[in-house]
Structure formats: C-alpha cells, structure tokens
XYZ file of C-alpha atoms in Angstrom:
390
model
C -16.335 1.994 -2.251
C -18.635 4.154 -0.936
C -19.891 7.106 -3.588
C -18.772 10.741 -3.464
C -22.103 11.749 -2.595
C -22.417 10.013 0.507
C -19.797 12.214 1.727
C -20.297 15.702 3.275
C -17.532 17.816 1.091
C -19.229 21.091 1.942
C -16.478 22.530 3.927
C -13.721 25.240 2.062
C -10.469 23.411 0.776
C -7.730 23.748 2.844
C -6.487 25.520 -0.667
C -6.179 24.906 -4.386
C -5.503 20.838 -4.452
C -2.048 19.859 -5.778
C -0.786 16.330 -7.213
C 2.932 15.847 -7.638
C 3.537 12.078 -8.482
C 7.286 11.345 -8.513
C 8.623 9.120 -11.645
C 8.002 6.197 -9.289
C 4.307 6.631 -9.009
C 3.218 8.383 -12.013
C 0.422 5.584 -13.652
C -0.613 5.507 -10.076
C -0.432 9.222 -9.831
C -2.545 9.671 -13.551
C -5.588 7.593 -12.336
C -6.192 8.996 -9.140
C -5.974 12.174 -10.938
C -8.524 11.204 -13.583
C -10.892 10.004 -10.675
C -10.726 13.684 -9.180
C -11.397 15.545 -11.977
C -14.234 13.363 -13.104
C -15.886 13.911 -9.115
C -15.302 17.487 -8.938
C -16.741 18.431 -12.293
C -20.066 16.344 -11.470
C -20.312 17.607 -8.122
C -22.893 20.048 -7.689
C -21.247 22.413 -4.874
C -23.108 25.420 -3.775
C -20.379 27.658 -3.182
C -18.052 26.712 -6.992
C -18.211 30.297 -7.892
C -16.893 31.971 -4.598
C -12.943 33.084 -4.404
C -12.343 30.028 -1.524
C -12.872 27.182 -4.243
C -10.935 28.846 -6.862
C -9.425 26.252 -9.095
C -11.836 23.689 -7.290
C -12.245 22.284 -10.974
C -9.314 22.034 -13.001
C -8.734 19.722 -15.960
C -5.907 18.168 -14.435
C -4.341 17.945 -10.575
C -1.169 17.247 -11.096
C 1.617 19.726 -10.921
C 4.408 19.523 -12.984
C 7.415 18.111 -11.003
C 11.082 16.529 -11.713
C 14.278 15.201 -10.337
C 17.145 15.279 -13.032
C 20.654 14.077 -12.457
C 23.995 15.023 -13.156
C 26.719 12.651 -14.833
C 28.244 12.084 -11.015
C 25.111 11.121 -9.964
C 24.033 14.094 -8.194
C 20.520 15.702 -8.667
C 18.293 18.461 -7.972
C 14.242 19.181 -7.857
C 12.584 21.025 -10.116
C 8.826 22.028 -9.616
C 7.518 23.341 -13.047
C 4.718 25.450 -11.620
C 3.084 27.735 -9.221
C 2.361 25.924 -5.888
C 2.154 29.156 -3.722
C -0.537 28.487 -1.900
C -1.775 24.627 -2.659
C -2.460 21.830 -0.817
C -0.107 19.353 -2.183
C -0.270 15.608 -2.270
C 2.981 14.208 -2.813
C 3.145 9.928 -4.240
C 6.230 7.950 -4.091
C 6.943 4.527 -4.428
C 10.290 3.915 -2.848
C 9.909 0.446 -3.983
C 10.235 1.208 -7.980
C 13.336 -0.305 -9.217
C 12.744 -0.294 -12.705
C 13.651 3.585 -12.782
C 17.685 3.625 -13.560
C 20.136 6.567 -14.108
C 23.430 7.257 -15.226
C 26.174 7.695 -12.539
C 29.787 7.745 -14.474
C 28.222 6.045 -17.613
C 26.985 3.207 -15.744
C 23.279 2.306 -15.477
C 21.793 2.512 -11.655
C 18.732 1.337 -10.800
C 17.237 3.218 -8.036
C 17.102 2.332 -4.673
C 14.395 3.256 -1.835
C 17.205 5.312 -0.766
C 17.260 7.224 -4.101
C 13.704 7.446 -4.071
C 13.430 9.431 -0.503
C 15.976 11.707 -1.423
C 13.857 12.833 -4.432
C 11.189 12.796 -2.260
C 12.819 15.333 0.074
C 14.460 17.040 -3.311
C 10.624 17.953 -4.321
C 9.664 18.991 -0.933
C 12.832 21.529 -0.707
C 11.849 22.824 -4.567
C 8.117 24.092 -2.896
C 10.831 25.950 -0.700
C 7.772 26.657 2.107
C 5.367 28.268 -0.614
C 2.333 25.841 -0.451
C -0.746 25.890 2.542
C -0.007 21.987 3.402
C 2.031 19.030 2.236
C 0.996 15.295 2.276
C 3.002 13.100 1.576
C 1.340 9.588 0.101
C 3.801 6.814 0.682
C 2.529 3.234 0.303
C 5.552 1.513 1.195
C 6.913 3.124 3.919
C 10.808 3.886 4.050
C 12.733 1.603 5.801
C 9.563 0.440 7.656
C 11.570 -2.790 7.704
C 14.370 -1.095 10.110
C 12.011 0.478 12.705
C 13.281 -1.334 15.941
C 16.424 -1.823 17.799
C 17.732 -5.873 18.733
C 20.971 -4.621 18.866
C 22.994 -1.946 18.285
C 21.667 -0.757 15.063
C 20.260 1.914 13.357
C 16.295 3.108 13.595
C 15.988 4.049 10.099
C 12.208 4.493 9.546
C 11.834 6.718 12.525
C 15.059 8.782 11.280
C 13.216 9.370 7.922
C 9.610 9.916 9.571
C 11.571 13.240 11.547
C 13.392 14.584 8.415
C 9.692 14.783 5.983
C 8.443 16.481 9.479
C 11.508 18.931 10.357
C 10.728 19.627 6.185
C 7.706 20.808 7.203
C 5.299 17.735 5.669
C 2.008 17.881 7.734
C 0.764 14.516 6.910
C 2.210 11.160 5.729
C -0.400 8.700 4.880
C 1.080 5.001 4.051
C -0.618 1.350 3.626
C -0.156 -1.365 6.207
C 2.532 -0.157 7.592
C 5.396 -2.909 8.750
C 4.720 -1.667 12.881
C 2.112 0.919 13.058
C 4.192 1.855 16.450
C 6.731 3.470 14.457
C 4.243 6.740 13.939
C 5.388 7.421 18.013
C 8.846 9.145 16.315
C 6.624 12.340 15.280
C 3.506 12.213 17.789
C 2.748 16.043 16.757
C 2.334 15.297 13.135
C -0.228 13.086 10.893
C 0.144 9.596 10.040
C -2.174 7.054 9.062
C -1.551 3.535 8.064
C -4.599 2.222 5.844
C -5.145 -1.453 5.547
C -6.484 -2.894 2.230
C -8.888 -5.359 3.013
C -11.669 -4.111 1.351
C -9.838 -4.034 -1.590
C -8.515 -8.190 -1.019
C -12.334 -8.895 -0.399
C -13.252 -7.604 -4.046
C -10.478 -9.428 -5.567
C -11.281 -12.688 -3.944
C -14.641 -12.375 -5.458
C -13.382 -11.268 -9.087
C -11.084 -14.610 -9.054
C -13.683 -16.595 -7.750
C -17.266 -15.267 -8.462
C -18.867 -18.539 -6.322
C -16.678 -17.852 -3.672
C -18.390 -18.871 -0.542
C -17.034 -17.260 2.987
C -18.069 -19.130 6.535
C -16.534 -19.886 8.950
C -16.976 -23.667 7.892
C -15.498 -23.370 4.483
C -12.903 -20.708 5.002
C -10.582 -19.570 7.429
C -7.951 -16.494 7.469
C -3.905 -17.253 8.120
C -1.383 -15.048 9.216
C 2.636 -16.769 7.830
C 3.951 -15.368 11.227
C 3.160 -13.915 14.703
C 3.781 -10.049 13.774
C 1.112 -9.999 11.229
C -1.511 -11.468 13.797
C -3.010 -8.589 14.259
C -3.818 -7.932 10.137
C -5.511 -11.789 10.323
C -7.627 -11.042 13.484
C -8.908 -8.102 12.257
C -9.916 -9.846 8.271
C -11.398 -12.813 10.068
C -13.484 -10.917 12.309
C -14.875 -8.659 9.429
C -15.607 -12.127 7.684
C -16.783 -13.883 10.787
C -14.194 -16.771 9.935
C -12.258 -18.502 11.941
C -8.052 -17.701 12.398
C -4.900 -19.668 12.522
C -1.384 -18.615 12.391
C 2.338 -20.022 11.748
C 4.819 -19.753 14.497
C 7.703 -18.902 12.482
C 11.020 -20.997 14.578
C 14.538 -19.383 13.339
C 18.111 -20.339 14.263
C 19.521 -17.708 15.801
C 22.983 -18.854 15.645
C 22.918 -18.066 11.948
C 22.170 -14.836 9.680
C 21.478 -15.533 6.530
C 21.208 -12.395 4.043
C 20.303 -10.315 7.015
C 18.310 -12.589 8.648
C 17.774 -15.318 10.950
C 17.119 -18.560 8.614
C 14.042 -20.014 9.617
C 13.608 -24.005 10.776
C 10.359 -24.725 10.448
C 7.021 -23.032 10.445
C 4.794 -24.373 13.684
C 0.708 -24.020 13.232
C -1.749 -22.648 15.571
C -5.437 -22.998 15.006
C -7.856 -25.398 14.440
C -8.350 -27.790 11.519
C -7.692 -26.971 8.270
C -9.161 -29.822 6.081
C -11.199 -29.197 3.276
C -11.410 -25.333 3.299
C -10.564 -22.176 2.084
C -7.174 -20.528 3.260
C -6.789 -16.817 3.258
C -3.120 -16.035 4.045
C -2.535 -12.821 4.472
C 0.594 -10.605 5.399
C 1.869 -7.100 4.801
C 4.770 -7.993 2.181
C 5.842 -10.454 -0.111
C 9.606 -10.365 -0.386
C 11.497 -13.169 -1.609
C 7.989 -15.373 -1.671
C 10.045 -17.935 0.309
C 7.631 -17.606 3.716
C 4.160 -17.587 2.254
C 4.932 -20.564 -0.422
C 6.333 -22.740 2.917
C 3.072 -21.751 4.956
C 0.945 -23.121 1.526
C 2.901 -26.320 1.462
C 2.107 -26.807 5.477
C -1.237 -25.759 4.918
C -1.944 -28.464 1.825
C -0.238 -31.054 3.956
C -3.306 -30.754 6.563
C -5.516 -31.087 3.506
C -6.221 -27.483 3.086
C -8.665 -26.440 0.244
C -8.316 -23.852 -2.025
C -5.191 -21.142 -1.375
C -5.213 -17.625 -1.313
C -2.280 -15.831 -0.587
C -2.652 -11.833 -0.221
C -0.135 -9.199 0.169
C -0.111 -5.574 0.313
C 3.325 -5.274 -1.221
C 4.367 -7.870 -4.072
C 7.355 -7.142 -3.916
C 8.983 -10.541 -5.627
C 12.967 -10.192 -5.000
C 13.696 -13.078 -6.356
C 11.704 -13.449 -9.068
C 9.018 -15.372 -10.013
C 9.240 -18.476 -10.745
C 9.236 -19.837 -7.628
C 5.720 -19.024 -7.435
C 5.389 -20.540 -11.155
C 6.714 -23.683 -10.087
C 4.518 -23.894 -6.449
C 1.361 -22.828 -8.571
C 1.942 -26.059 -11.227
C 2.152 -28.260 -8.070
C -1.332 -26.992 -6.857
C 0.285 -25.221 -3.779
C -2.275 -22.542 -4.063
C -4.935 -21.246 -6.617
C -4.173 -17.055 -6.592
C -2.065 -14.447 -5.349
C -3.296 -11.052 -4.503
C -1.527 -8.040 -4.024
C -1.993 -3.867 -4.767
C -0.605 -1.390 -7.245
C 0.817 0.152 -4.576
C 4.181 -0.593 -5.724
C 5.846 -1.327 -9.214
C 4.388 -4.742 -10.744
C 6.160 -5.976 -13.739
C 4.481 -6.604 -16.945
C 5.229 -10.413 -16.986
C 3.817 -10.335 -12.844
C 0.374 -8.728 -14.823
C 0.037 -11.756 -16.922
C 0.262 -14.374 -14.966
C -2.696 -16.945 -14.803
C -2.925 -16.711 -10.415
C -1.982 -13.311 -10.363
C -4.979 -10.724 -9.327
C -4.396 -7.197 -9.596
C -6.275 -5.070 -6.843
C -5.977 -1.164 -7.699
C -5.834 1.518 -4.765
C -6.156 4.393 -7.073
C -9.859 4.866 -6.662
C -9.598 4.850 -2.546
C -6.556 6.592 -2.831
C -8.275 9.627 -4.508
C -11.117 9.313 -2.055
C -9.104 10.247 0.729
C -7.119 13.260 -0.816
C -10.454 14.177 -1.874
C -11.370 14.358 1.329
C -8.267 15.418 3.025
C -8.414 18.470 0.508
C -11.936 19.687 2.225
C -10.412 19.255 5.935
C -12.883 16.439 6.431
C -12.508 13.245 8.297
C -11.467 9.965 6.686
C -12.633 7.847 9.563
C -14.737 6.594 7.509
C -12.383 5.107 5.009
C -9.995 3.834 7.238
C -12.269 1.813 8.586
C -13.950 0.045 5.609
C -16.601 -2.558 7.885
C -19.878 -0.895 6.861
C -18.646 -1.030 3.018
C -17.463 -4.546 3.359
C -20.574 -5.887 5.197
C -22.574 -4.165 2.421
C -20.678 -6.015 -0.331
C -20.937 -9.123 1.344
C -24.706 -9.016 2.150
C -25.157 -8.018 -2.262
C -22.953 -10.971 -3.037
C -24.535 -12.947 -0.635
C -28.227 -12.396 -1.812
C-alpha cells in the first residue's frame, strides 16, 4: 500500500470526518480508525489551523452510534453525538451472525436482513443533519438476488434505491457478486473494490519462496461468472488462466439451487504447478473443495484457494478433512466479514486485513479526492512483485 504521502490531500474536507461502525463491524471499524488518527496527526498540512479543517485531528473518528431492541423485537437508532455537519462513513457487515437478540425471550441471531434495517435505522437517526453519507458495505445486501430467471424478486437493486431515496451519496462495497447491479441508482456513487493486492501479500506471507510464472503457476476461476476476477489476477501476474464450467441439473433445486453434476475444465495443463483459485465467496465450501479435487487429479501442484468472503455455512470441517488429504495447502480470505475464532487458528487459514486500504480511501474520500488510484492497485502490485522478486 502506497504511503499517505504519495497522495495529494491538500484539498478542504468535504467536512469534519465521521466513523459510525455498526455492532457488526466494530474491530473492523476500531482499526481503520486507529490508522486515521495516526496519518492525520503526522501529516504536516499547511492549512491545520484554518476554520475549513476544524476537527481535522481528533483523537478518535468514530461517532458514537446504537441500535437497541425492544422485548418484541422491535428497535430504534440512536446516534450519541453531534453529526450536524460531518462527513460520515457508515460500516456494516450484513454478514455477522454471531450478533443475537432477544425477541419474546428467545435468542435471534441476526440476519443480513436485520443488519440493513439497522443500517437504515442509523441513517434515519442523522435525520438529514450531516454534509455527506457513505455507506461502507463489504458484502453487499442481497448481492446474491440481483437478477431475474423467473418471476422473482430483485432484492439487491431494491435495497441499493432505499440507502439512495435515504439520501446516502456513496456506497462503496468489495467484489461485488455482479458489478451490473450499480445500474439501479446510475445518479449516485458506487464502487466495487477488488482485493487482489491484498491476496498477493498473503500468498507471499504463507509462502515466502513463492515463485509466480507463468510456468509454475496459473490462476482458476470455480465457475464462468467469476471469469472476469481470474482474467484480471492472471494478467496482473502475467500467468496463465483456466476455469471450471460448472454443469447443473436443472430439473432439480436443491436448497435454492440447481445441484451441480460435474465441474468441466477449460485451460491448458495443469501438472506440476501452482493453482490460484479464486472467486468472490465461499459459502458452503462445497464448489471450491470439488474444483481442488479436479485440479489434483490433473496433477496440480500446490493449492491456493482465495475468497473475498469466507463465509463457511456449513462449517468447517469439510475443509479440515480436504486439507488432511492434501487437497490444497491454504485458504485465503478478508476481514471483511465476521471470521470465527476457531476459523483464525487454523493451520491453512491466512488472514488478509482490509482495514489499512479501507482507511486509505475514506481518507481520501474525506478530502474530495480521487481513489482511482486505489481501485486500481497494478502499479502497487508490480512494485511488490519486482522487491520480492530482486
């Protein structure tokens, strides 16, 4: 990651900057916070004393913000302090089920639902007072629901329209599940940031003599939809791609899905080298550890599966069990979303933490400059390859 002061942060703040994690994303929320108060106290700014960076330096971002609930299960959002005026970030994780309330004396465990309610609860509590809201949502809601086969609900598009019509200005999210689903509010902000900078670094942690060429290694995508994630990993690596054609009886739905027959390969061979596979998601785990097994029956080398989202639904010891038979060597995925304590300490598992980039681009955002830049990480990815590669 590139250092503060390569950046030009000598425009005005859009206004006083504003952090409100939700429950769901509050250790996420704490260390990008502790990142921006540790840059904006070194930074050696120019125009720190005038009346258009007041409270530029603060000892602490984050405002004050909560969603209690009533015995029924009803709630409300509280906001704890003055926002008139800020430009607030906004986190959520709508993926953070270990957050439970009481609804009639029985423990609930929240559900994304839950969590973009809150979400909208907190928005409706700054009741119009700040300059700007942002809203920072990693997983995107419902981004699994955001096109029509049949005559069904469009979900993520439905929820994109209500944070606008609220009056949210921007909604920044990582890898989102189709990109295309940003056409519901053209007018409005929305960026989908991929994490492959991020993957890159944590390949090298696990594996410090890590070699990438396009000899040795190649990068997979588990299904045509995430093709477009692969191409763009192996062409910042200058390795070569494959992908799994994923073929699904669709005679048959299986928890919500189309079961799937058999996984058909594309690409070239596979023997002796490296395997990347990468996708947005890991959900039940089922997909990725089938594309490992087809993979290590065409004498594939050493696995490495990498997801934005480890989301694990069905637990994990599926992936315990495919790990002792040598299916692959690590899996990768972000702290974008809730990762359970027995997920941390587990011997394949590398952790790759967003906070950092995260509070690069509200740092950013907050000056009204452009994050170009940071979306697209090549120039910072080139330049860690070239230092590992010397």
């Amino acid at each position: 990651m590139q250092s503060t002061d390569e950046r030009n942060l000598e425009t005005i703040p859009v206004g006083p900057l504003g952090i409100i994690p939700l429950a769901s994303c509050k250790t996420l929320g704490e260390k990008i916070n502790n990142y921006l108060v540790t840059w904006r106290k070194e930074r050696e700014h120019e125009h720190k004393s005038s009346i258009a960076f007041k409270d530029y330096m603060r000892d602490t971002y984050i405002i004050k913000a909560v969603t209690p609930r009533f015995g029924s299960g009803e709630a409300k959002g509280v906001i704890q302090e003055s926002v008139r005026g800020d430009d607030l970030y906004i986190l959520v994780d709508v993926c953070n089920y270990s957050l439970t309330y009481k609804l009639f004396g029985h423990i609930n465990h929240m559900s994304p639902d839950d969590h973009f309610q809150d979400l909208k609860r907190v928005i409706a509590a700054v009741g119009g007072k700040a300059k700007r809201i942002n809203v920072i949502m990693p997983f995107l809601y419902e981004s699994r629901q955001h096109k029509r086969t049949d005559r069904e609900s469009l979900d993520c598009a439905l929820g994109l329209q209500e944070l606008v019509h609220m009056g949210v200005d921007n909604i920044i999210t990582f890898d989102a599940h189709d990109p295309r689903v940003q056409n519901a509010i053209p007018l409005k902000g929305f960026e989908t940031v991929q994490p492959v900078y991020q993957f890159i670094k944590g390949l090298y942690r696990a594996v410090p003599d890590l070699h990438i060429d396009k000899n040795t290694m190649m990068v997979i995508s588990p299904d045509e939809g995430g093709t477009g994630r692969a191409i763009y990993m192996s062409n910042v690596l200058s390795v070569d791609m494959g992908m799994f054609y994923k073929r699904r009886d669709y005679t048959r739905i299986v928890n919500g899905r189309n079961p799937i027959v058999a996984h058909e390969f594309l690409g070239a061979d596979v023997e002796g080298k490296d395997m990347v596979i990468i996708d947005d998601m890991i959900s039940s785990g089922d997909s990725v550890i089938e594309v490992a097994t087809e993979l290590k029956k065409r004498k594939a080398g050493r696995i490495f599966i990498c997801a934005t989202f480890g989301l694990f639904t069905s637990g994990l010891e599926k992936f315990d069990k495919a790990y002792e038979r040598g299916l692959f060597d690590y899996v990768l995925t972000t702290n974008l979303v809730y990762q359970t304590p027995e997920l941390l300490e587990k011997p394949y598992y590398i952790n790759c933490d967003l906070s950092k980039y995260i509070a690069y681009i509200i740092d950013t955002l907050n000056h009204d400059d452009s994050i170009s830049s940071l979306l697209s990480p090549v120039a910072r990815i080139n330049k860690f390859l070239d230092s590992h590669n010397k």
